[in-house]
Amino acid sequence: MYRYMTSDDWTPADNMSFDSTSIRIIKSEVNTLISAGPGAGKTELLAQKASFLLTTNKLIFPRQLLALSYKVDAAKNLEERVHVRCGETLSKRFISRTYDAFAKLIVDQFCNLLPPELKPSIDYEIGTSEDVKQAYIAAGHRSILRDSYRFYINTYLVQYKLPFVDTEYGDIARKVLPILLKGNDNLQPKLTFPIIARLAEYIVRNNPSVRSSLQLTFGHVFLDEFQDTPEHHYDLIKSAFRDQGNILTAVGDKKQRVMVWAGAADNIFERFTSEFNAVNETLLVNHRSAPKLVSIQQPIIKSMTGQDIIITPNDRWSAEDGISEVWGFENEKEESLVVSQKIKELIEYESLSPNDICILTRKLPAIYTKEIMDMLERNHIHARVEEKYQTLLKEDVIQIIQSIILLALPIKAPDEWAFIIKVLRQLHGYNSRTSNIVQQTLESNFISYLKTLELKMASITNEGELYLLVLDILNYLDRERLRGLYRQYNNAYLDTLIKNYVNLLWIEYETCTDWVYSIERFKGMHSIPVMSIHKSKGLEYKVVFLIGLEDDAFFGDNIDEELCTFFVAISRAIEQLFITKCDKRGVEKKTTNKVKPFFILWNSSGIGQFVSFKNEFNKKFNEYFGIQ
């Protein structure tokens, strides 16, 4: 039996130091809304709060703690931190999921509680925007998509709670939703995650036994990235946990509210405070960025909030730490020369790794950075657009396959071994009561399989043979068992993932002809990540290059949301931040009239420097880099 400690005896795990506000949040037993800016350490704060609740039994056994996030990697990161801080036994009571996974679990488990008209086919698959579009067309509503495509695809079907009200406004939905739920002669049943969330909310709201089960199981609930919460998720949380004695801790940052286009609800902080009677707390330390970068962020924070909120840097820094410059160019060719030379110096003279550096754009990273990436390659520095790789790396099945491939190679991979053995036990339904002999047999058989896999890998000569090897791994794992453990993997989706993974991994292998190194390259360990600002949320890099602060890039009608996007970009930087703008890209002239307020805010701290490379480029290039 675990020996719990008292609340007074508890101290933060790993001897970490927290201010009085953070300790108050950790030990709070009331609903709390935490405003946490970039680098505030919100993930660690939640992990420590989980440690406090579990190690003191303030969350009384056997109740569990539920943490909901929007990204798979964020959910896993928090889960891993709690495991490290609490150990195997206690961390089993910490359930970290994405909102989508949580909603899907409710629908799959309690599907029979839905009325016939809302009950999806048992073989439904996860749908895409294209599937929703085809359902509208099949229902005879192709014409409405011409003028209001985004609204009808992304919003209309999930705008309100189910069932649809019997009004003219709901007529279209009552024809389209049944096709998505049950399919027809030509279309398979396909549900998007927002629709699944609406079904889950209906189940919880209309079934007291389900609602009671959730409330009794989860004593505390953590809600991450709360500023991005859409209506369908907020309604689900309210129906499940409002006014039932569960303690909710929501964490977010209005200044990073960049998902309005994806349905982030308005005034969500104010509504949560009112509807859950929540206490408001603010974290005022930026543990990420150097002091000068924090000072540059300060005027932007004031502009967005209308408040003089003073954010202080971590005391590990010197007051003079941090660099930020805006570079002006006549064209993207000159931009690429300066950016690539700067990156070359950072790697050669400051001993930075490529993945310590990040290149960000507001949109179309492959297009905006093509000249830069080409110039970097000429300098033998690899950069790549991350989206395809990161999408695959977040997938459970890709992590499993890649771990098995690594284990088949002559290297030590203890983390991969522990991960795969855990997965294999889950796939076979083993638990703590399964005999040691049975579990040892499982491990012995797996070791034998790895030996045959190593021989097969040594003889691979083309992408087709790699594809067959990956299929062999899937057959060893058993597709049906995989689908039982990971319900998102229907056959079509799984096949697409495998083909994309094999294609990208083979590209890496052809470059280096070393399987270990090619997997490291696939993970991005030897390249500079290039991505959109939206994809960079939650990440941090020693040096950030924001490419193309121009009107065409920051094109949205909502200037406040664009300012939030700009803030997300500059707050990814730990030590150095460089921003570029060009008068011309290709044959198009670029303007900075709309984004001029961004430059003014950036400059108002008096810390950043403007550097113009226009006119006499070669001379200014040599002066900047000290070339004689």
Coordinates of C-alpha atoms in Angstrom, one line a residue, residues 279-550:
V279 CA -10.9 32.0 -9.1
N280 CA -8.6 33.8 -11.5
E281 CA -4.8 33.5 -11.1
T282 CA -2.0 34.9 -13.3
L283 CA 1.5 33.5 -13.8
L284 CA 3.8 36.5 -14.1
V285 CA 7.2 34.8 -14.8
N286 CA 8.5 33.9 -18.2
H287 CA 10.9 31.0 -17.7
R288 CA 11.6 30.7 -21.4
S289 CA 12.8 34.0 -22.9
A290 CA 15.9 36.1 -22.2
P291 CA 15.2 39.5 -20.4
K292 CA 15.5 41.6 -23.6
L293 CA 13.0 39.4 -25.4
V294 CA 10.6 39.6 -22.5
S295 CA 10.9 43.4 -22.6
I296 CA 10.1 43.3 -26.3
Q297 CA 7.0 41.3 -25.6
Q298 CA 5.8 43.6 -22.9
P299 CA 4.3 46.4 -25.1
I300 CA 2.5 43.8 -27.2
I301 CA 1.0 42.2 -24.0
K302 CA -0.3 45.7 -23.0
S303 CA -1.8 46.3 -26.4
M304 CA -3.6 43.0 -26.4
T305 CA -4.9 43.1 -22.8
G306 CA -5.2 46.8 -22.2
Q307 CA -3.4 46.2 -18.8
D308 CA 0.0 47.0 -17.5
I309 CA 0.9 43.3 -16.7
I310 CA 4.5 43.1 -15.8
I311 CA 6.1 39.8 -16.8
T312 CA 9.5 39.1 -15.3
P313 CA 12.2 36.8 -16.8
N314 CA 13.6 33.8 -14.9
D315 CA 16.4 34.9 -12.6
R316 CA 18.9 32.5 -14.3
W317 CA 19.5 35.2 -17.0
S318 CA 21.7 38.3 -17.0
A319 CA 19.8 41.5 -17.6
E320 CA 21.7 42.0 -21.0
D321 CA 20.7 38.6 -22.4
G322 CA 18.6 38.5 -25.6
I323 CA 18.9 39.8 -29.1
S324 CA 16.2 40.9 -31.5
E325 CA 16.6 42.5 -35.0
V326 CA 14.3 43.3 -37.9
W327 CA 16.0 43.0 -41.3
G328 CA 14.8 44.8 -44.4
F329 CA 15.6 43.5 -47.9
E330 CA 14.8 44.5 -51.4
N331 CA 14.1 40.9 -52.4
E332 CA 14.0 37.3 -51.1
K333 CA 17.4 36.4 -52.8
E334 CA 19.1 38.9 -50.5
E335 CA 17.0 37.7 -47.6
S336 CA 18.2 34.1 -48.2
L337 CA 21.8 35.1 -48.3
V338 CA 21.7 36.9 -44.9
V339 CA 19.5 34.3 -43.1
S340 CA 21.6 31.3 -44.3
Q341 CA 24.9 33.1 -43.4
K342 CA 23.5 33.9 -39.9
I343 CA 22.4 30.3 -39.4
K344 CA 25.8 29.1 -40.6
E345 CA 27.5 31.3 -38.0
L346 CA 25.2 30.1 -35.3
I347 CA 26.1 26.5 -36.0
E348 CA 29.8 27.0 -36.5
Y349 CA 30.7 29.7 -34.0
E350 CA 28.0 29.4 -31.3
S351 CA 27.8 25.6 -31.4
L352 CA 24.0 25.5 -31.9
S353 CA 22.4 22.3 -33.3
P354 CA 20.2 22.7 -36.3
N355 CA 17.1 21.9 -34.2
D356 CA 18.0 24.7 -31.8
I357 CA 16.9 27.0 -34.6
C358 CA 13.5 27.5 -36.1
I359 CA 12.2 29.3 -39.2
L360 CA 8.6 30.5 -39.0
T361 CA 6.1 31.9 -41.5
R362 CA 2.6 33.1 -41.2
K363 CA 1.5 30.9 -44.1
L364 CA 2.9 28.7 -46.9
P365 CA 6.2 27.9 -45.3
A366 CA 7.4 25.9 -48.3
I367 CA 6.9 28.8 -50.6
Y368 CA 8.1 31.6 -48.3
T369 CA 11.3 29.8 -47.3
K370 CA 12.2 28.1 -50.6
E371 CA 15.1 30.4 -51.4
I372 CA 16.4 30.2 -47.8
M373 CA 16.2 26.4 -47.7
D374 CA 18.0 26.1 -51.1
M375 CA 20.7 28.4 -49.9
L376 CA 21.1 26.4 -46.6
E377 CA 21.5 23.2 -48.6
R378 CA 24.3 24.8 -50.6
N379 CA 26.0 25.4 -47.2
H380 CA 25.4 21.8 -46.3
I381 CA 22.7 22.7 -43.7
H382 CA 19.5 20.7 -44.0
A383 CA 16.1 22.5 -43.3
R384 CA 12.7 21.0 -43.9
V385 CA 9.0 21.9 -43.6
E386 CA 7.8 20.0 -40.6
E387 CA 4.1 19.5 -41.2
K388 CA 4.2 16.1 -42.9
Y389 CA 6.8 14.7 -40.5
Q390 CA 5.3 16.0 -37.3
T391 CA 1.8 14.8 -38.3
L392 CA 3.2 11.3 -38.7
L393 CA 5.4 11.4 -35.6
K394 CA 2.3 12.2 -33.4
E395 CA 0.6 9.0 -34.6
D396 CA 0.6 6.1 -32.1
V397 CA 1.1 3.5 -34.8
I398 CA 4.1 5.3 -36.4
Q399 CA 5.7 5.6 -32.9
I400 CA 5.2 1.8 -32.5
I401 CA 6.6 0.9 -35.9
Q402 CA 9.6 3.2 -35.6
S403 CA 10.4 1.9 -32.1
I404 CA 10.3 -1.7 -33.4
I405 CA 12.6 -0.8 -36.3
L406 CA 15.1 0.8 -33.9
L407 CA 15.0 -2.3 -31.6
A408 CA 15.9 -4.5 -34.6
L409 CA 19.1 -2.5 -35.1
P410 CA 22.4 -3.1 -33.2
I411 CA 21.9 -0.2 -30.7
K412 CA 20.7 0.2 -27.2
A413 CA 17.2 1.6 -27.0
P414 CA 15.8 1.1 -23.5
D415 CA 13.0 3.6 -23.8
E416 CA 11.8 2.0 -27.0
W417 CA 12.0 -1.5 -25.4
A418 CA 9.9 -0.4 -22.4
F419 CA 7.4 1.3 -24.7
I420 CA 6.9 -1.7 -27.0
I421 CA 6.7 -4.3 -24.2
K422 CA 3.9 -2.1 -22.7
V423 CA 2.1 -2.0 -26.0
L424 CA 2.4 -5.7 -26.6
R425 CA 1.0 -6.5 -23.2
Q426 CA -1.9 -4.2 -23.9
L427 CA -2.5 -5.7 -27.3
H428 CA -2.6 -9.2 -25.8
G429 CA -4.8 -8.1 -22.8
Y430 CA -2.1 -8.8 -20.2
N431 CA -2.3 -7.1 -16.8
S432 CA -0.7 -7.3 -13.4
R433 CA -2.4 -10.6 -12.8
T434 CA -0.9 -12.2 -15.9
S435 CA 1.7 -14.8 -14.9
N436 CA 5.4 -14.1 -15.3
I437 CA 5.8 -17.1 -17.5
V438 CA 3.3 -15.8 -20.0
Q439 CA 4.8 -12.4 -20.1
Q440 CA 8.4 -13.8 -20.4
T441 CA 7.2 -15.9 -23.3
L442 CA 5.8 -12.7 -25.0
E443 CA 9.2 -11.0 -24.6
S444 CA 11.1 -14.1 -25.8
N445 CA 9.0 -14.3 -28.9
F446 CA 9.4 -10.6 -29.6
I447 CA 13.2 -10.9 -29.3
S448 CA 13.1 -13.8 -31.9
Y449 CA 11.0 -11.6 -34.2
L450 CA 13.5 -8.7 -33.9
K451 CA 16.3 -11.0 -35.0
T452 CA 14.4 -12.0 -38.2
L453 CA 13.6 -8.3 -38.7
E454 CA 17.2 -7.3 -38.5
L455 CA 18.1 -9.7 -41.3
K456 CA 15.3 -8.4 -43.5
M457 CA 16.4 -4.8 -43.0
A458 CA 19.9 -5.6 -44.0
S459 CA 18.7 -6.7 -47.4
I460 CA 16.3 -3.8 -48.2
T461 CA 17.3 -2.1 -51.5
N462 CA 14.2 0.0 -52.4
E463 CA 11.1 1.7 -51.1
G464 CA 8.8 -1.2 -52.0
E465 CA 10.8 -3.6 -49.9
L466 CA 10.7 -1.2 -46.9
Y467 CA 6.9 -1.0 -47.4
L468 CA 6.7 -4.8 -47.2
L469 CA 8.8 -4.8 -44.1
V470 CA 6.5 -2.3 -42.4
L471 CA 3.5 -4.5 -43.4
D472 CA 5.3 -7.4 -41.8
I473 CA 5.5 -5.5 -38.5
L474 CA 1.8 -4.7 -38.7
N475 CA 1.0 -8.3 -39.3
Y476 CA 3.1 -9.3 -36.3
L477 CA 1.3 -6.7 -34.1
D478 CA -2.1 -7.8 -35.6
R479 CA -4.1 -5.1 -37.3
E480 CA -7.3 -6.1 -35.5
R481 CA -5.7 -5.9 -32.1
L482 CA -4.2 -2.5 -33.0
R483 CA -7.7 -1.2 -34.0
G484 CA -9.0 -2.5 -30.8
L485 CA -6.5 -0.5 -28.8
Y486 CA -6.4 2.5 -31.2
R487 CA -9.9 2.9 -32.6
Q488 CA -8.9 5.8 -34.9
Y489 CA -7.1 3.4 -37.3
N490 CA -9.6 2.3 -39.9
N491 CA -7.9 0.4 -42.8
A492 CA -7.9 3.3 -45.3
Y493 CA -6.4 5.7 -42.8
L494 CA -3.8 3.2 -41.6
D495 CA -2.8 2.4 -45.2
T496 CA -2.3 6.1 -45.9
L497 CA -0.2 6.7 -42.8
I498 CA 2.0 3.7 -43.7
K499 CA 2.6 4.8 -47.3
N500 CA 3.4 8.3 -46.2
Y501 CA 5.8 7.1 -43.5
V502 CA 7.6 4.6 -45.8
N503 CA 8.0 7.3 -48.5
L504 CA 9.5 9.8 -46.1
L505 CA 11.7 7.3 -44.3
W506 CA 13.1 6.0 -47.6
I507 CA 13.9 9.5 -48.7
E508 CA 16.0 9.9 -45.5
Y509 CA 17.6 6.5 -45.9
E510 CA 18.6 7.2 -49.5
T511 CA 20.4 10.3 -48.2
C512 CA 22.5 8.6 -45.6
T513 CA 22.2 4.8 -46.1
D514 CA 22.2 4.3 -42.4
W515 CA 19.0 3.2 -40.7
V516 CA 19.7 4.7 -37.3
Y517 CA 20.7 8.0 -38.8
S518 CA 17.8 8.0 -41.2
I519 CA 15.4 7.6 -38.2
E520 CA 17.1 10.4 -36.4
R521 CA 16.7 12.5 -39.5
F522 CA 13.1 11.5 -39.8
K523 CA 12.6 12.8 -36.2
G524 CA 14.2 16.1 -37.2
M525 CA 17.3 15.7 -35.0
H526 CA 19.6 16.9 -37.7
S527 CA 17.6 19.6 -39.5
I528 CA 16.3 23.1 -39.0
P529 CA 12.5 23.0 -38.6
V530 CA 10.4 25.2 -40.9
M531 CA 6.8 25.6 -40.0
S532 CA 3.8 27.9 -39.8
I533 CA 3.3 30.0 -36.7
H534 CA 0.2 28.0 -35.8
K535 CA 2.2 24.7 -35.9
S536 CA 4.8 26.3 -33.5
K537 CA 2.4 26.7 -30.6
G538 CA 3.8 25.2 -27.4
L539 CA 7.3 24.9 -28.9
E540 CA 10.5 26.8 -28.1
Y541 CA 13.8 27.4 -29.8
K542 CA 17.1 29.1 -28.9
V543 CA 16.9 31.2 -32.1
V544 CA 13.8 32.0 -34.2
F545 CA 13.6 33.6 -37.6
L546 CA 10.2 35.0 -38.5
I547 CA 10.2 35.3 -42.3
G548 CA 8.0 37.8 -44.1
L549 CA 6.3 40.2 -41.7
E550 CA 4.3 41.7 -44.6

